[in-house]
């Protein structure tokens, strides 16, 4: 009788083990690698033709804050730009100092007029950008422009690495949270 009880108990344990083996394993979350190699030197991109800006927006990511400019045209037409850190932001073309919040300032110049070159009429203003609560961004301002260029300033927490790249009709500026 004892052997039957022991055998029955062994089968129940084995069956329980089989049931436990059918439960899917949950993978442990993996850490995001926020190491960057972007640097903080000036970044430029050439273009042949100017592109009208249609929108500007921002986003928060785990390792960086993102600023995106949307432009008309085709993806084959690169968006010309210069992005660089400056000690003081000067409005183009007046040279008036533009105050901007943050420990460092990125000056963004885009080969994109703020007016229709055919008529001389200004394009509708782009929406304001609110970066309240962002980890790296402190303030964004369109500051002016002339002769087919649009200028903006991006106040950031500190002089951190950044990258600039184009995807289809978007020019993207990412600023890392850390070195």
N, CA, C and O atoms as a DFTB+ gen file, in Angstrom:
716 C
 N C O
     1  1       0.818      -1.172       0.000
     2  2       0.000       0.000       0.000
     3  2       0.866       1.242       0.000
     4  3       0.590       2.243      -0.661
     5  1       1.941       1.120       0.786
     6  2       2.843       2.244       0.854
     7  2       3.485       2.523      -0.488
     8  3       3.676       3.685      -0.848
     9  1       3.820       1.496      -1.230
    10  2       4.432       1.668      -2.550
    11  2       3.474       2.362      -3.500
    12  3       3.901       3.201      -4.293
    13  1       2.209       2.040      -3.441
    14  2       1.218       2.672      -4.319
    15  2       1.106       4.152      -3.973
    16  3       1.051       4.993      -4.871
    17  1       1.072       4.481      -2.690
    18  2       0.991       5.881      -2.249
    19  2       2.212       6.662      -2.691
    20  3       2.105       7.806      -3.133
    21  1       3.394       6.026      -2.567
    22  2       4.623       6.695      -2.977
    23  2       4.638       6.896      -4.476
    24  3       5.045       7.954      -4.956
    25  1       4.199       5.894      -5.222
    26  2       4.159       5.996      -6.678
    27  2       3.162       7.059      -7.106
    28  3       3.423       7.827      -8.032
    29  1       2.021       7.101      -6.434
    30  2       1.005       8.108      -6.748
    31  2       1.521       9.518      -6.463
    32  3       1.297      10.437      -7.250
    33  1       2.198       9.679      -5.356
    34  2       2.769      10.984      -5.007
    35  2       3.825      11.394      -6.021
    36  3       3.888      12.563      -6.400
    37  1       4.648      10.468      -6.463
    38  2       5.686      10.763      -7.459
    39  2       5.055      11.196      -8.774
    40  3       5.534      12.133      -9.412
    41  1       3.979      10.520      -9.187
    42  2       3.310      10.888     -10.437
    43  2       2.682      12.273     -10.320
    44  3       2.713      13.045     -11.277
    45  1       2.116      12.594      -9.167
    46  2       1.502      13.909      -8.988
    47  2       2.568      15.002      -9.048
    48  3       2.359      16.056      -9.649
    49  1       3.698      14.739      -8.424
    50  2       4.788      15.723      -8.472
    51  2       5.298      15.882      -9.892
    52  3       5.559      16.998     -10.342
    53  1       5.438      14.779     -10.593
    54  2       5.904      14.852     -11.978
    55  2       4.888      15.581     -12.827
    56  3       5.267      16.402     -13.662
    57  1       3.606      15.306     -12.638
    58  2       2.555      16.002     -13.384
    59  2       2.542      17.477     -13.065
    60  3       2.366      18.305     -13.959
    61  1       2.724      17.819     -11.805
    62  2       2.800      19.228     -11.412
    63  2       3.984      19.908     -12.051
    64  3       3.912      21.078     -12.427
    65  1       5.067      19.181     -12.173
    66  2       6.251      19.735     -12.829
    67  2       5.995      19.989     -14.295
    68  3       6.458      20.981     -14.858
    69  1       5.234      19.061     -14.927
    70  2       4.897      19.272     -16.333
    71  2       4.029      20.502     -16.498
    72  3       4.221      21.300     -17.415
    73  1       3.056      20.646     -15.581
    74  2       2.203      21.826     -15.676
    75  2       3.010      23.100     -15.476
    76  3       2.822      24.085     -16.189
    77  1       3.896      23.071     -14.516
    78  2       4.721      24.249     -14.264
    79  2       5.615      24.535     -15.451
    80  3       5.920      25.694     -15.733
    81  1       6.044      23.484     -16.156
    82  2       6.915      23.674     -17.315
    83  2       6.193      24.302     -18.491
    84  3       6.841      24.822     -19.398
    85  1       4.861      24.268     -18.501
    86  2       4.138      24.843     -19.630
    87  2       3.872      26.335     -19.462
    88  3       3.422      26.983     -20.407
    89  1       4.132      26.882     -18.313
    90  2       3.938      28.317     -18.098
    91  2       5.083      29.054     -18.794
    92  3       6.250      28.743     -18.555
    93  1       4.766      30.016     -19.645
    94  2       5.833      30.718     -20.356
    95  2       6.714      31.511     -19.395
    96  3       6.239      32.116     -18.435
    97  1       7.984      31.486     -19.680
    98  2       8.939      32.238     -18.865
    99  2       8.860      33.712     -19.222
   100  3       8.713      34.055     -20.395
   101  1       8.955      34.583     -18.237
   102  2       8.941      36.021     -18.457
   103  2      10.386      36.495     -18.453
   104  3      11.123      36.279     -17.491
   105  1      10.782      37.148     -19.549
   106  2      12.155      37.636     -19.649
   107  2      12.337      38.847     -18.746
   108  3      11.448      39.688     -18.617
   109  1      13.482      38.916     -18.138
   110  2      13.812      40.059     -17.306
   111  2      13.986      41.275     -18.208
   112  3      14.523      41.145     -19.308
   113  1      13.541      42.466     -17.764
   114  2      13.713      43.650     -18.597
   115  2      15.192      43.932     -18.825
   116  3      16.022      43.740     -17.937
   117  1      15.503      44.389     -20.031
   118  2      16.895      44.701     -20.344
   119  2      17.118      46.191     -20.186
   120  3      16.220      46.991     -20.448
   121  1      18.297      46.559     -19.765
   122  2      18.659      47.961     -19.600
   123  2      18.912      48.586     -20.966
   124  3      19.468      47.946     -21.859
   125  1      18.501      49.839     -21.120
   126  2      18.736      50.565     -22.358
   127  2      20.146      51.134     -22.308
   128  3      20.556      51.696     -21.292
   129  1      20.879      50.992     -23.388
   130  2      22.236      51.521     -23.477
   131  2      22.167      52.954     -23.995
   132  3      21.888      53.178     -25.173
   133  1      22.416      53.913     -23.127
   134  2      22.345      55.322     -23.506
   135  2      23.715      55.903     -23.854
   136  3      23.874      57.123     -23.903
   137  1      24.691      55.054     -24.092
   138  2      26.012      55.559     -24.486
   139  2      25.887      56.219     -25.858
   140  3      25.279      55.652     -26.766
   141  1      26.457      57.408     -26.010
   142  2      26.397      58.127     -27.286
   143  2      27.802      58.440     -27.774
   144  3      28.745      58.540     -26.989
   145  1      27.917      58.589     -29.063
   146  2      29.197      58.954     -29.680
   147  2      29.009      60.160     -30.595
   148  3      29.792      60.370     -31.521
   149  1      27.970      60.953     -30.333
   150  2      27.612      62.030     -31.245
   151  2      28.547      63.220     -31.176
   152  3      28.880      63.786     -32.217
   153  1      28.981      63.620     -30.005
   154  2      29.818      64.804     -29.872
   155  2      28.993      66.089     -29.830
   156  3      27.769      66.065     -29.955
   157  1      29.691      67.207     -29.652
   158  2      28.992      68.492     -29.539
   159  2      29.523      69.525     -30.530
   160  3      29.289      70.721     -30.357
   161  1      30.228      69.082     -31.559
   162  2      30.737      70.002     -32.575
   163  2      29.634      70.365     -33.567
   164  3      28.602      69.696     -33.638
   165  1      29.866      71.438     -34.336
   166  2      28.905      71.909     -35.333
   167  2      28.522      70.786     -36.294
   168  3      29.340      69.935     -36.644
   169  1      27.262      70.808     -36.708
   170  2      26.769      69.843     -37.694
   171  2      26.122      70.631     -38.830
   172  3      25.365      71.571     -38.585
   173  1      26.423      70.246     -40.081
   174  2      25.850      70.930     -41.236
   175  2      25.385      69.927     -42.275
   176  3      25.895      68.811     -42.364
   177  1      24.419      70.348     -43.044
   178  2      23.922      69.555     -44.157
   179  2      23.596      70.482     -45.307
   180  3      22.936      71.504     -45.116
   181  1      24.049      70.138     -46.498
   182  2      23.842      70.976     -47.671
   183  2      22.533      70.638     -48.357
   184  3      22.015      69.527     -48.240
   185  1      22.012      71.619     -49.075
   186  2      20.845      71.384     -49.913
   187  2      20.956      72.248     -51.158
   188  3      21.655      73.262     -51.168
   189  1      20.267      71.839     -52.194
   190  2      20.275      72.567     -53.456
   191  2      19.130      73.569     -53.497
   192  3      19.284      74.671     -54.024
   193  1      17.989      73.193     -52.946
   194  2      16.806      74.043     -52.972
   195  2      16.281      74.238     -51.556
   196  3      16.446      73.370     -50.699
   197  1      15.644      75.390     -51.315
   198  2      15.073      75.625     -49.990
   199  2      13.789      74.811     -49.828
   200  3      13.115      74.488     -50.807
   201  1      13.470      74.493     -48.598
   202  2      12.286      73.699     -48.271
   203  2      11.442      74.466     -47.257
   204  3      11.963      74.916     -46.237
   205  1      10.183      74.616     -47.516
   206  2       9.278      75.307     -46.595
   207  2       9.007      74.434     -45.372
   208  3       8.685      73.254     -45.508
   209  1       9.138      75.013     -44.178
   210  2       8.795      74.309     -42.949
   211  2       7.285      74.304     -42.784
   212  3       6.630      75.323     -43.001
   213  1       6.731      73.161     -42.399
   214  2       5.290      73.045     -42.211
   215  2       4.902      72.766     -40.764
   216  3       3.749      72.967     -40.383
   217  1       5.855      72.304     -39.953
   218  2       5.540      71.995     -38.557
   219  2       6.839      71.836     -37.782
   220  3       7.900      71.605     -38.362
   221  1       6.742      71.962     -36.477
   222  2       7.854      71.671     -35.578
   223  2       7.242      71.015     -34.345
   224  3       6.183      71.421     -33.868
   225  1       7.928      69.995     -33.842
   226  2       7.399      69.251     -32.699
   227  2       8.554      68.644     -31.916
   228  3       9.692      68.613     -32.383
   229  1       8.247      68.171     -30.738
   230  2       9.285      67.602     -29.873
   231  2       8.819      66.276     -29.303
   232  3       7.636      65.940     -29.350
   233  1       9.767      65.533     -28.766
   234  2       9.456      64.268     -28.113
   235  2      10.506      63.937     -27.074
   236  3      11.649      64.387     -27.158
   237  1      10.109      63.153     -26.104
   238  2      11.014      62.712     -25.054
   239  2      11.292      61.222     -25.233
   240  3      10.372      60.423     -25.409
   241  1      12.553      60.867     -25.186
   242  2      12.968      59.478     -25.298
   243  2      13.799      59.135     -24.066
   244  3      14.182      60.019     -23.300
   245  1      14.071      57.863     -23.882
   246  2      14.777      57.432     -22.676
   247  2      16.184      58.023     -22.576
   248  3      16.655      58.318     -21.478
   249  1      16.858      58.196     -23.719
   250  2      18.248      58.640     -23.701
   251  2      18.460      60.056     -24.237
   252  3      19.557      60.600     -24.116
   253  1      17.432      60.657     -24.825
   254  2      17.589      61.976     -25.434
   255  2      16.235      62.658     -25.583
   256  3      15.186      62.016     -25.526
   257  1      16.284      63.976     -25.776
   258  2      15.106      64.751     -26.161
   259  2      15.231      65.024     -27.652
   260  3      16.337      65.189     -28.168
   261  1      14.089      65.072     -28.350
   262  2      14.093      65.184     -29.817
   263  2      13.293      66.405     -30.271
   264  3      12.213      66.688     -29.752
   265  1      13.849      67.121     -31.254
   266  2      13.197      68.233     -31.932
   267  2      13.091      67.852     -33.406
   268  3      14.083      67.446     -34.011
   269  1      11.886      67.981     -33.994
   270  2      11.673      67.574     -35.381
   271  2      11.071      68.734     -36.165
   272  3      10.064      69.315     -35.759
   273  1      11.700      69.066     -37.293
   274  2      11.169      70.045     -38.233
   275  2      10.603      69.276     -39.416
   276  3      11.290      68.439     -40.001
   277  1       9.353      69.557     -39.771
   278  2       8.739      68.949     -40.949
   279  2       8.825      69.951     -42.097
   280  3       8.640      71.151     -41.892
   281  1       9.107      69.460     -43.307
   282  2       9.264      70.339     -44.464
   283  2       8.505      69.788     -45.664
   284  3       8.285      68.582     -45.775
   285  1       8.108      70.689     -46.561
   286  2       7.493      70.279     -47.819
   287  2       8.578      69.775     -48.759
   288  3       9.770      69.991     -48.537
   289  1       8.142      69.105     -49.803
   290  2       9.084      68.612     -50.797
   291  2       9.159      67.107     -50.757
   292  3       8.329      66.434     -50.146
   293  1      10.177      66.593     -51.426
   294  2      10.351      65.147     -51.457
   295  2      11.571      64.757     -50.640
   296  3      12.446      65.578     -50.364
   297  1      11.608      63.514     -50.269
   298  2      12.729      63.015     -49.476
   299  2      14.046      63.132     -50.230
   300  3      15.115      63.156     -49.619
   301  1      13.973      63.206     -51.556
   302  2      15.190      63.325     -52.354
   303  2      15.824      64.714     -52.207
   304  3      16.996      64.901     -52.532
   305  1      15.042      65.690     -51.715
   306  2      15.543      67.054     -51.530
   307  2      16.025      67.220     -50.099
   308  3      15.201      67.351     -49.194
   309  1      17.334      67.219     -49.864
   310  2      17.807      67.372     -48.490
   311  2      17.423      68.734     -47.915
   312  3      17.259      69.706     -48.653
   313  1      17.284      68.792     -46.628
   314  2      16.999      70.038     -45.919
   315  2      18.344      70.600     -45.462
   316  3      19.043      69.972     -44.668
   317  1      18.699      71.762     -45.953
   318  2      19.969      72.374     -45.558
   319  2      19.896      72.894     -44.134
   320  3      18.863      73.423     -43.723
   321  1      20.977      72.751     -43.372
   322  2      20.970      73.179     -41.975
   323  2      22.389      73.412     -41.461
   324  3      23.364      72.906     -42.015
   325  1      22.470      74.184     -40.394
   326  2      23.643      74.299     -39.545
   327  2      23.128      74.302     -38.114
   328  3      22.238      75.084     -37.779
   329  1      23.678      73.435     -37.265
   330  2      23.314      73.375     -35.859
   331  2      24.617      73.460     -35.076
   332  3      25.548      72.688     -35.305
   333  1      24.665      74.416     -34.144
   334  2      25.909      74.600     -33.385
   335  2      25.620      75.239     -32.044
   336  3      24.630      75.948     -31.867
   337  1      26.514      74.968     -31.098
   338  2      26.429      75.634     -29.800
   339  2      26.987      77.044     -29.941
   340  3      28.003      77.259     -30.602
   341  1      26.307      78.008     -29.308
   342  2      26.770      79.394     -29.275
   343  2      26.722      79.873     -27.831
   344  3      25.946      79.370     -27.019
   345  1      27.562      80.848     -27.529
   346  2      27.552      81.413     -26.181
   347  2      26.359      82.344     -25.981
   348  3      25.773      82.398     -24.900
   349  1      26.008      83.080     -27.044
   350  2      24.886      84.014     -27.024
   351  2      24.143      83.856     -28.345
   352  3      24.766      83.747     -29.401
   353  1      22.816      83.843     -28.290
   354  2      22.019      83.729     -29.504
   355  2      21.722      85.126     -30.037
   356  3      21.087      85.936     -29.362
   357  1      22.187      85.397     -31.254
   358  2      21.945      86.685     -31.915
   359  2      20.912      86.484     -33.017
   360  3      21.048      85.587     -33.849
   361  1      19.881      87.324     -33.017
   362  2      18.839      87.237     -34.035
   363  2      19.395      87.652     -35.389
   364  3      20.068      88.674     -35.518
   365  1      19.096      86.831     -36.400
   366  2      19.515      87.121     -37.766
   367  2      18.379      87.864     -38.460
   368  3      17.253      87.374     -38.376
   369  1      18.556      88.964     -39.117
   370  2      19.790      89.673     -39.436
   371  2      20.088      90.854     -38.511
   372  3      21.094      91.536     -38.707
   373  1      19.237      91.115     -37.501
   374  2      19.382      92.331     -36.690
   375  2      20.527      92.282     -35.700
   376  3      20.984      93.330     -35.245
   377  1      21.000      91.104     -35.355
   378  2      22.068      90.906     -34.380
   379  2      21.638      91.211     -32.942
   380  3      22.484      91.314     -32.053
   381  1      20.332      91.356     -32.708
   382  2      19.815      91.565     -31.365
   383  2      19.991      90.278     -30.566
   384  3      19.746      89.185     -31.078
   385  1      20.423      90.411     -29.294
   386  2      20.589      89.246     -28.430
   387  2      19.212      88.710     -28.039
   388  3      18.341      89.465     -27.605
   389  1      19.029      87.402     -28.198
   390  2      17.768      86.738     -27.850
   391  2      18.000      85.928     -26.579
   392  3      18.761      84.960     -26.597
   393  1      17.357      86.308     -25.475
   394  2      17.516      85.517     -24.245
   395  2      16.804      84.180     -24.395
   396  3      15.711      84.095     -24.956
   397  1      17.443      83.148     -23.885
   398  2      16.846      81.810     -23.957
   399  2      17.286      81.025     -22.722
   400  3      18.449      81.092     -22.323
   401  1      16.372      80.296     -22.130
   402  2      16.643      79.544     -20.902
   403  2      17.537      78.346     -21.194
   404  3      17.451      77.729     -22.256
   405  1      18.396      78.030     -20.230
   406  2      19.235      76.840     -20.331
   407  2      20.680      77.146     -20.011
   408  3      21.095      78.304     -19.985
   409  1      21.438      76.099     -19.768
   410  2      22.862      76.233     -19.494
   411  2      23.689      76.306     -20.756
   412  3      24.867      76.656     -20.697
   413  1      23.097      75.981     -21.911
   414  2      23.781      76.050     -23.206
   415  2      22.721      76.326     -24.271
   416  3      21.534      76.068     -24.071
   417  1      23.179      76.858     -25.410
   418  2      22.257      77.245     -26.476
   419  2      22.686      76.618     -27.793
   420  3      23.835      76.755     -28.213
   421  1      21.753      75.931     -28.439
   422  2      21.971      75.450     -29.801
   423  2      21.307      76.439     -30.761
   424  3      20.112      76.714     -30.652
   425  1      22.091      76.965     -31.696
   426  2      21.560      77.809     -32.757
   427  2      21.282      76.906     -33.949
   428  3      22.150      76.147     -34.380
   429  1      20.067      76.993     -34.479
   430  2      19.653      76.146     -35.593
   431  2      19.294      77.051     -36.763
   432  3      18.369      77.858     -36.670
   433  1      20.031      76.915     -37.873
   434  2      19.735      77.669     -39.089
   435  2      19.323      76.677     -40.161
   436  3      20.046      75.725     -40.455
   437  1      18.155      76.910     -40.743
   438  2      17.612      76.009     -41.753
   439  2      17.487      76.747     -43.081
   440  3      17.077      77.908     -43.113
   441  1      17.837      76.078     -44.174
   442  2      17.675      76.654     -45.505
   443  2      16.207      76.531     -45.866
   444  3      15.803      75.687     -46.666
   445  1      15.422      77.407     -45.246
   446  2      13.974      77.363     -45.381
   447  2      13.433      78.770     -45.148
   448  3      13.549      79.300     -44.043
   449  1      12.846      79.377     -46.170
   450  2      12.329      80.739     -45.991
   451  2      11.074      80.761     -45.129
   452  3      10.341      79.773     -45.074
   453  1      10.827      81.864     -44.466
   454  2       9.615      82.054     -43.670
   455  2       8.538      82.746     -44.497
   456  3       7.481      83.108     -43.980
   457  1       8.816      82.927     -45.787
   458  2       7.883      83.595     -46.685
   459  2       7.881      82.874     -48.025
   460  3       8.802      82.120     -48.339
   461  1       6.835      83.113     -48.810
   462  2       6.726      82.528     -50.140
   463  2       7.633      83.304     -51.093
   464  3       7.381      84.486     -51.328
   465  1       8.673      82.691     -51.647
   466  2       9.598      83.412     -52.519
   467  2       8.917      84.000     -53.769
   468  3       9.374      85.007     -54.311
   469  1       7.836      83.373     -54.216
   470  2       7.152      83.854     -55.423
   471  2       6.349      85.130     -55.155
   472  3       6.300      86.025     -55.999
   473  1       5.716      85.210     -53.971
   474  2       4.845      86.352     -53.676
   475  2       5.423      87.306     -52.639
   476  3       5.001      88.459     -52.557
   477  1       6.380      86.841     -51.849
   478  2       6.919      87.660     -50.768
   479  2       6.042      87.661     -49.528
   480  3       6.379      88.305     -48.534
   481  1       4.915      86.944     -49.569
   482  2       3.997      86.888     -48.426
   483  2       4.509      85.878     -47.392
   484  3       4.994      84.806     -47.753
   485  1       4.398      86.229     -46.100
   486  2       4.862      85.285     -45.073
   487  2       3.991      84.037     -45.024
   488  3       2.784      84.087     -45.262
   489  1       4.633      82.925     -44.711
   490  2       3.901      81.689     -44.476
   491  2       3.202      81.793     -43.118
   492  3       3.606      82.600     -42.281
   493  1       2.167      80.993     -42.892
   494  2       1.542      80.985     -41.558
   495  2       2.587      80.621     -40.505
   496  3       3.480      79.814     -40.764
   497  1       2.471      81.219     -39.316
   498  2       3.460      80.895     -38.272
   499  2       3.369      79.433     -37.853
   500  3       2.301      78.822     -37.880
   501  1       4.500      78.903     -37.473
   502  2       4.538      77.531     -36.975
   503  2       4.072      77.517     -35.524
   504  3       4.155      78.538     -34.841
   505  1       3.587      76.383     -35.048
   506  2       3.046      76.333     -33.685
   507  2       4.144      76.540     -32.646
   508  3       5.308      76.219     -32.890
   509  1       3.767      77.077     -31.486
   510  2       4.753      77.182     -30.403
   511  2       5.124      75.785     -29.912
   512  3       4.361      74.831     -30.071
   513  1       6.287      75.686     -29.325
   514  2       6.782      74.408     -28.822
   515  2       6.961      74.521     -27.315
   516  3       7.702      75.379     -26.835
   517  1       6.286      73.659     -26.576
   518  2       6.366      73.660     -25.117
   519  2       7.249      72.500     -24.679
   520  3       6.916      71.340     -24.921
   521  1       8.368      72.805     -24.040
   522  2       9.281      71.757     -23.576
   523  2       9.312      71.664     -22.045
   524  3      10.268      71.145     -21.470
   525  1       8.278      72.160     -21.405
   526  2       8.180      72.068     -19.950
   527  2       8.235      70.599     -19.528
   528  3       7.519      69.761     -20.076
   529  1       9.084      70.300     -18.558
   530  2       9.192      68.945     -18.033
   531  2      10.155      68.049     -18.791
   532  3      10.317      66.882     -18.433
   533  1      10.797      68.567     -19.831
   534  2      11.772      67.758     -20.568
   535  2      13.049      67.630     -19.753
   536  3      13.401      68.522     -18.981
   537  1      13.729      66.523     -19.931
   538  2      14.942      66.269     -19.149
   539  2      16.112      67.149     -19.605
   540  3      16.912      67.584     -18.776
   541  1      16.221      67.415     -20.919
   542  2      17.344      68.180     -21.451
   543  2      16.916      69.535     -22.016
   544  3      17.591      70.536     -21.778
   545  1      15.817      69.584     -22.752
   546  2      15.364      70.848     -23.352
   547  2      14.856      71.794     -22.271
   548  3      14.219      71.376     -21.305
   549  1      15.159      73.099     -22.460
   550  2      14.679      74.124     -21.536
   551  2      13.759      75.136     -22.218
   552  3      12.779      75.581     -21.620
   553  1      14.071      75.508     -23.485
   554  2      13.229      76.471     -24.198
   555  2      13.543      76.418     -25.685
   556  3      14.691      76.221     -26.082
   557  1      12.513      76.597     -26.501
   558  2      12.682      76.663     -27.955
   559  2      12.034      77.938     -28.458
   560  3      10.927      78.286     -28.047
   561  1      12.738      78.648     -29.368
   562  2      12.202      79.877     -29.960
   563  2      12.596      79.963     -31.424
   564  3      13.739      79.688     -31.790
   565  1      11.629      80.352     -32.267
   566  2      11.991      80.822     -33.599
   567  2      12.459      82.251     -33.400
   568  3      11.773      83.043     -32.753
   569  1      13.607      82.586     -33.942
   570  2      14.188      83.899     -33.653
   571  2      14.246      84.824     -34.852
   572  3      14.451      86.026     -34.679
   573  1      14.075      84.317     -36.046
   574  2      14.121      85.193     -37.206
   575  2      14.558      84.439     -38.435
   576  3      14.378      83.228     -38.560
   577  1      15.131      85.189     -39.322
   578  2      15.606      84.612     -40.558
   579  2      15.633      85.658     -41.646
   580  3      14.944      86.675     -41.569
   581  1      16.421      85.404     -42.645
   582  2      16.502      86.303     -43.791
   583  2      17.103      85.556     -44.962
   584  3      17.750      84.523     -44.794
   585  1      16.882      86.088     -46.141
   586  2      17.483      85.566     -47.364
   587  2      17.315      84.052     -47.501
   588  3      18.257      83.338     -47.843
   589  1      16.104      83.579     -47.227
   590  2      15.805      82.164     -47.418
   591  2      16.155      81.259     -46.256
   592  3      16.061      80.038     -46.379
   593  1      16.557      81.828     -45.131
   594  2      16.903      81.013     -43.963
   595  2      15.925      81.270     -42.829
   596  3      15.362      82.358     -42.707
   597  1      15.733      80.251     -42.005
   598  2      14.964      80.370     -40.769
   599  2      15.917      80.047     -39.634
   600  3      16.681      79.085     -39.701
   601  1      15.862      80.866     -38.588
   602  2      16.750      80.675     -37.440
   603  2      15.918      80.358     -36.205
   604  3      14.842      80.922     -36.004
   605  1      16.427      79.452     -35.386
   606  2      15.776      79.102     -34.127
   607  2      16.846      78.898     -33.065
   608  3      18.016      78.671     -33.371
   609  1      16.421      78.982     -31.825
   610  2      17.310      78.719     -30.703
   611  2      16.712      77.642     -29.821
   612  3      15.504      77.618     -29.587
   613  1      17.553      76.761     -29.338
   614  2      17.132      75.695     -28.440
   615  2      17.993      75.760     -27.191
   616  3      19.184      75.449     -27.225
   617  1      17.378      76.167     -26.091
   618  2      18.078      76.177     -24.818
   619  2      18.056      74.777     -24.227
   620  3      17.004      74.143     -24.147
   621  1      19.233      74.295     -23.812
   622  2      19.343      72.961     -23.236
   623  2      20.014      73.043     -21.862
   624  3      20.620      74.057     -21.517
   625  1      19.898      71.986     -21.103
   626  2      20.395      71.943     -19.723
   627  2      21.887      72.228     -19.634
   628  3      22.328      72.950     -18.740
   629  1      22.668      71.668     -20.553
   630  2      24.126      71.819     -20.555
   631  2      24.623      71.544     -21.967
   632  3      23.851      71.121     -22.828
   633  1      25.892      71.778     -22.205
   634  2      26.473      71.509     -23.528
   635  2      26.661      69.999     -23.667
   636  3      27.706      69.447     -23.322
   637  1      25.624      69.355     -24.179
   638  2      25.569      67.902     -24.276
   639  2      25.729      67.460     -25.729
   640  3      25.552      68.268     -26.640
   641  1      26.062      66.190     -25.958
   642  2      26.178      65.695     -27.335
   643  2      24.840      65.798     -28.063
   644  3      23.775      65.653     -27.464
   645  1      24.923      66.052     -29.369
   646  2      23.717      66.094     -30.187
   647  2      24.012      65.510     -31.553
   648  3      25.161      65.437     -31.987
   649  1      22.941      65.094     -32.224
   650  2      23.064      64.607     -33.592
   651  2      21.950      65.244     -34.416
   652  3      20.914      65.650     -33.890
   653  1      22.193      65.318     -35.728
   654  2      21.210      65.861     -36.659
   655  2      21.151      64.910     -37.845
   656  3      22.183      64.514     -38.387
   657  1      19.928      64.545     -38.245
   658  2      19.788      63.690     -39.419
   659  2      18.442      63.957     -40.079
   660  3      17.540      64.538     -39.475
   661  1      18.326      63.524     -41.322
   662  2      17.102      63.717     -42.080
   663  2      16.470      62.370     -42.401
   664  3      17.158      61.423     -42.784
   665  1      15.154      62.295     -42.240
   666  2      14.380      61.138     -42.686
   667  2      13.201      61.693     -43.471
   668  3      12.466      62.544     -42.969
   669  1      13.020      61.231     -44.663
   670  2      11.987      61.719     -45.594
   671  2      11.867      63.234     -45.514
   672  3      12.788      63.936     -45.931
   673  1      10.770      63.760     -44.996
   674  2      10.571      65.212     -44.940
   675  2      10.784      65.786     -43.546
   676  3      10.165      66.784     -43.177
   677  1      11.649      65.160     -42.783
   678  2      11.871      65.588     -41.405
   679  2      13.356      65.818     -41.156
   680  3      14.201      65.017     -41.557
   681  1      13.656      66.924     -40.489
   682  2      15.005      67.150     -39.993
   683  2      14.930      66.961     -38.479
   684  3      14.139      67.616     -37.801
   685  1      15.756      66.063     -37.964
   686  2      15.693      65.654     -36.563
   687  2      16.942      66.127     -35.836
   688  3      18.061      65.942     -36.312
   689  1      16.734      66.743     -34.667
   690  2      17.824      67.141     -33.781
   691  2      17.595      66.428     -32.447
   692  3      16.605      66.680     -31.761
   693  1      18.515      65.540     -32.091
   694  2      18.462      64.827     -30.815
   695  2      19.548      65.379     -29.915
   696  3      20.686      65.558     -30.350
   697  1      19.206      65.651     -28.652
   698  2      20.204      66.081     -27.676
   699  2      20.186      65.055     -26.545
   700  3      19.152      64.809     -25.924
   701  1      21.360      64.459     -26.292
   702  2      21.480      63.393     -25.293
   703  2      21.231      63.935     -23.878
   704  3      21.443      65.118     -23.612
   705  1      20.788      63.071     -22.997
   706  2      20.581      63.450     -21.604
   707  2      21.904      63.511     -20.851
   708  3      22.043      64.285     -19.903
   709  1      22.878      62.700     -21.266
   710  2      24.169      62.653     -20.582
   711  2      25.282      62.450     -21.597
   712  3      25.031      62.190     -22.774
   713  1      26.499      62.572     -21.130
   714  2      27.669      62.250     -21.957
   715  2      27.836      60.793     -21.923
   716  3      28.757      60.263     -22.544
